[in-house]
PDB file of C-alpha atoms in Angstrom:
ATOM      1  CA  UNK T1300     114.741 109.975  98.696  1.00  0.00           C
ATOM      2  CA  UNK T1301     111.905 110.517  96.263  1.00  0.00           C
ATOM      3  CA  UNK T1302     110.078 113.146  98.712  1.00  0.00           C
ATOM      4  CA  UNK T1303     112.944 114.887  99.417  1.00  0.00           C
ATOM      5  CA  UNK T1304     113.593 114.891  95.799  1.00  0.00           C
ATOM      6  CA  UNK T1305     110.319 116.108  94.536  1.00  0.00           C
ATOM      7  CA  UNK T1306     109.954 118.532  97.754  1.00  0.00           C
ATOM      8  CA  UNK T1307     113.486 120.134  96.742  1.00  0.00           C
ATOM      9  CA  UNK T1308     112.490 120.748  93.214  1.00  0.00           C
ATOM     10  CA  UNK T1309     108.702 122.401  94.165  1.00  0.00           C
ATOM     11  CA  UNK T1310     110.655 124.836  96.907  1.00  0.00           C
ATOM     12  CA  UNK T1311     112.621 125.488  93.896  1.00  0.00           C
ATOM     13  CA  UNK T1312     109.837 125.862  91.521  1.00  0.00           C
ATOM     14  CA  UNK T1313     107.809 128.076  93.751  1.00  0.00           C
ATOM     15  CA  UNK T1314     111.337 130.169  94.573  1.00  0.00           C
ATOM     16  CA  UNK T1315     111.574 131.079  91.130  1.00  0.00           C
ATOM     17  CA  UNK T1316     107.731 132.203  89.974  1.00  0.00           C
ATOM     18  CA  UNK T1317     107.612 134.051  93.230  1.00  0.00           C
ATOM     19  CA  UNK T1318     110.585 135.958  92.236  1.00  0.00           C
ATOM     20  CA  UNK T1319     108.751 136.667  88.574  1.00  0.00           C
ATOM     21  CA  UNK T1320     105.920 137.603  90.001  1.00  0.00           C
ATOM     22  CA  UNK T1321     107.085 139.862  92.250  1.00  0.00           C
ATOM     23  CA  UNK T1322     109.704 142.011  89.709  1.00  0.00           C
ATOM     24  CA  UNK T1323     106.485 142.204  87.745  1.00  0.00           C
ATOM     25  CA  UNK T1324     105.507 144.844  90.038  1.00  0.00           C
ATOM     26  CA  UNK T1325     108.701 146.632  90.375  1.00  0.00           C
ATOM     27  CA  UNK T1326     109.152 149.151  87.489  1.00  0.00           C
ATOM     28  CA  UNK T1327     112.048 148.572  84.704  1.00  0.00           C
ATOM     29  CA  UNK T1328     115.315 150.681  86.049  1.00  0.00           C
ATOM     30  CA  UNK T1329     116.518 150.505  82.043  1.00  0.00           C
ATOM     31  CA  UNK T1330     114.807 153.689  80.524  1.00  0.00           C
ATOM     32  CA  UNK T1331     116.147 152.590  77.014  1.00  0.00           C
ATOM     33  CA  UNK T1332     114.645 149.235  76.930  1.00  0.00           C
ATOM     34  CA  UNK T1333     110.880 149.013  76.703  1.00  0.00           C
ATOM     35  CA  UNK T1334     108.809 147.484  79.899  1.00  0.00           C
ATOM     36  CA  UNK T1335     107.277 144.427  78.137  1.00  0.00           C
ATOM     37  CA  UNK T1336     111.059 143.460  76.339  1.00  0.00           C
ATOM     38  CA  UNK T1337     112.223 143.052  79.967  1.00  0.00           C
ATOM     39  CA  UNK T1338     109.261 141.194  81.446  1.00  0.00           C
ATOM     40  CA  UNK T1339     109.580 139.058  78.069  1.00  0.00           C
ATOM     41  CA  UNK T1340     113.360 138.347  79.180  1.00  0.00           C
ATOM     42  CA  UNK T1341     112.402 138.138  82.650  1.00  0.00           C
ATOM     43  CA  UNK T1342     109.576 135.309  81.483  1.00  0.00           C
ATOM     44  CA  UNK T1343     112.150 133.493  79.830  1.00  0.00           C
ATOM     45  CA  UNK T1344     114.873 133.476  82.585  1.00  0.00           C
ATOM     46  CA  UNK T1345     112.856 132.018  84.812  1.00  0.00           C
ATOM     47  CA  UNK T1346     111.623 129.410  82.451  1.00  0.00           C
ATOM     48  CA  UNK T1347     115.067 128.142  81.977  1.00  0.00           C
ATOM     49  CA  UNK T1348     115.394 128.148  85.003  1.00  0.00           C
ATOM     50  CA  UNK T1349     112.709 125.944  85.669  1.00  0.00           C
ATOM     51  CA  UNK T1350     113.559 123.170  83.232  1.00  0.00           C
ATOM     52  CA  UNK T1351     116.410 121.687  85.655  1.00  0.00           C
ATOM     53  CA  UNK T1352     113.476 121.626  88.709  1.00  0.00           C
ATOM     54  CA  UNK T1353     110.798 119.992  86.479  1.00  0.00           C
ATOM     55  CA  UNK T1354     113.918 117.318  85.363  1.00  0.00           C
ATOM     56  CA  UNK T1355     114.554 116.357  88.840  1.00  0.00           C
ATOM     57  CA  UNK T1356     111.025 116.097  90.378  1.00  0.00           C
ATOM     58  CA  UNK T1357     110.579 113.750  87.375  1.00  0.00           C
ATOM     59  CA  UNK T1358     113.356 111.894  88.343  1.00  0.00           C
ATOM     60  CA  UNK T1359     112.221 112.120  91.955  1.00  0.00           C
ATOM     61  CA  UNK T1360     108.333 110.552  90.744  1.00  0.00           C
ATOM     62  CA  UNK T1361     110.485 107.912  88.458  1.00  0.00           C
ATOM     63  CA  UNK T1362     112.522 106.818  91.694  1.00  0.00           C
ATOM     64  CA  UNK T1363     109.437 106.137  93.883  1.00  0.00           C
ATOM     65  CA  UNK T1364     107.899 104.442  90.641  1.00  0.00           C
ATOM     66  CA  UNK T1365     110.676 102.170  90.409  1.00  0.00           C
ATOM     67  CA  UNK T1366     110.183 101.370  94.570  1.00  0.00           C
ATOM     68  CA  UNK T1367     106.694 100.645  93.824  1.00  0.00           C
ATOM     69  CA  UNK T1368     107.172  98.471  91.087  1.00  0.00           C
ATOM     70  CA  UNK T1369     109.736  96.392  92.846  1.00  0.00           C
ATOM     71  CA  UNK T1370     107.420  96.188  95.664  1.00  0.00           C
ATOM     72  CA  UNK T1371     104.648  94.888  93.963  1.00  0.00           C
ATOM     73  CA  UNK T1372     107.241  92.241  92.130  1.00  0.00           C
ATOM     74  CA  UNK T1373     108.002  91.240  95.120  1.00  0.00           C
ATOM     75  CA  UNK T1374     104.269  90.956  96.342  1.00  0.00           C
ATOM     76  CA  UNK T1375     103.179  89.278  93.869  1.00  0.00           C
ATOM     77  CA  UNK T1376     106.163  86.301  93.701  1.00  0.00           C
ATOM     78  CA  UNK T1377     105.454  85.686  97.000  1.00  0.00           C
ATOM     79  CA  UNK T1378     101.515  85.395  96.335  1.00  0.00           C
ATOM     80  CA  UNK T1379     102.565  82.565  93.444  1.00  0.00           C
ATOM     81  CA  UNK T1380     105.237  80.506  95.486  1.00  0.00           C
ATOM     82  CA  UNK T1381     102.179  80.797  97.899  1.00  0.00           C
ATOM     83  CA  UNK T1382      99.957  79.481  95.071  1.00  0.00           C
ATOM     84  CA  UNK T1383     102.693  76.992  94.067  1.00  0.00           C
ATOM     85  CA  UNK T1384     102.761  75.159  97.559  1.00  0.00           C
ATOM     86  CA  UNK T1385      99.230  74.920  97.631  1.00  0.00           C
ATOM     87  CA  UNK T1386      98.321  73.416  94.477  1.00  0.00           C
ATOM     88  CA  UNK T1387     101.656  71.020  94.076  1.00  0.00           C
ATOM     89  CA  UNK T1388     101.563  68.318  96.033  1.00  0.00           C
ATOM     90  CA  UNK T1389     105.410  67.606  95.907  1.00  0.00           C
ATOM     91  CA  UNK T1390     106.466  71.195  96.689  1.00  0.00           C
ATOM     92  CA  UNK T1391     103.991  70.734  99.969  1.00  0.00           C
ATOM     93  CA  UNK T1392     105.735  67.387 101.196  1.00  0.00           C
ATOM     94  CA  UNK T1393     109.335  69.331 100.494  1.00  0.00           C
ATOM     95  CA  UNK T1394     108.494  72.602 102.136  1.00  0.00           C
ATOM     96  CA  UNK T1395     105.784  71.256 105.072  1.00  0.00           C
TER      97      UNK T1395
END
């Protein structure tokens, strides 16, 4: 889930700054407004739009975090009840 999370949002990401980049090139169709005023407003349409796709590939990195984490955990409790037989002799008559 956490791939598909953080490959969603960088499709989305790259959808957007490809879009900027290429109405940079196209020439304002407003002859009122000035060139750099709608590049400016351009700029900061697509940053908005980019804060929701930055929020969910960080949720998407926090998600496989959290799976590592809880692997690990798990890793290492087995490692100690491991530890535990080994070194207490009562636990080793019980379990062996």
């Amino acid at each position: 889930m956490a791939t598909i999370l953080r490959i969603v949002s960088a499709i989305y990401l790259i959808f957007i700054w490809v879009v900027f980049f290429g109405t940079m090139n196209v020439p304002t169709p407003m002859a009122s407004v000035p060139d750099t005023t709608v590049k400016l407003m351009v700029f900061s349409i697509c940053v908005g739009l980019s804060i929701p796709a930055v929020a969910l590939f960080a949720f998407g990195q926090v998600v496989a975090d959290v799976r590592v984490m809880r692997n690990n955990a798990r890793l290492q409790t087995e490692h100690l009840d491991a530890m535990r037989t080994y070194y207490e002799p009562e636990r080793r008559r019980l379990v062996g």
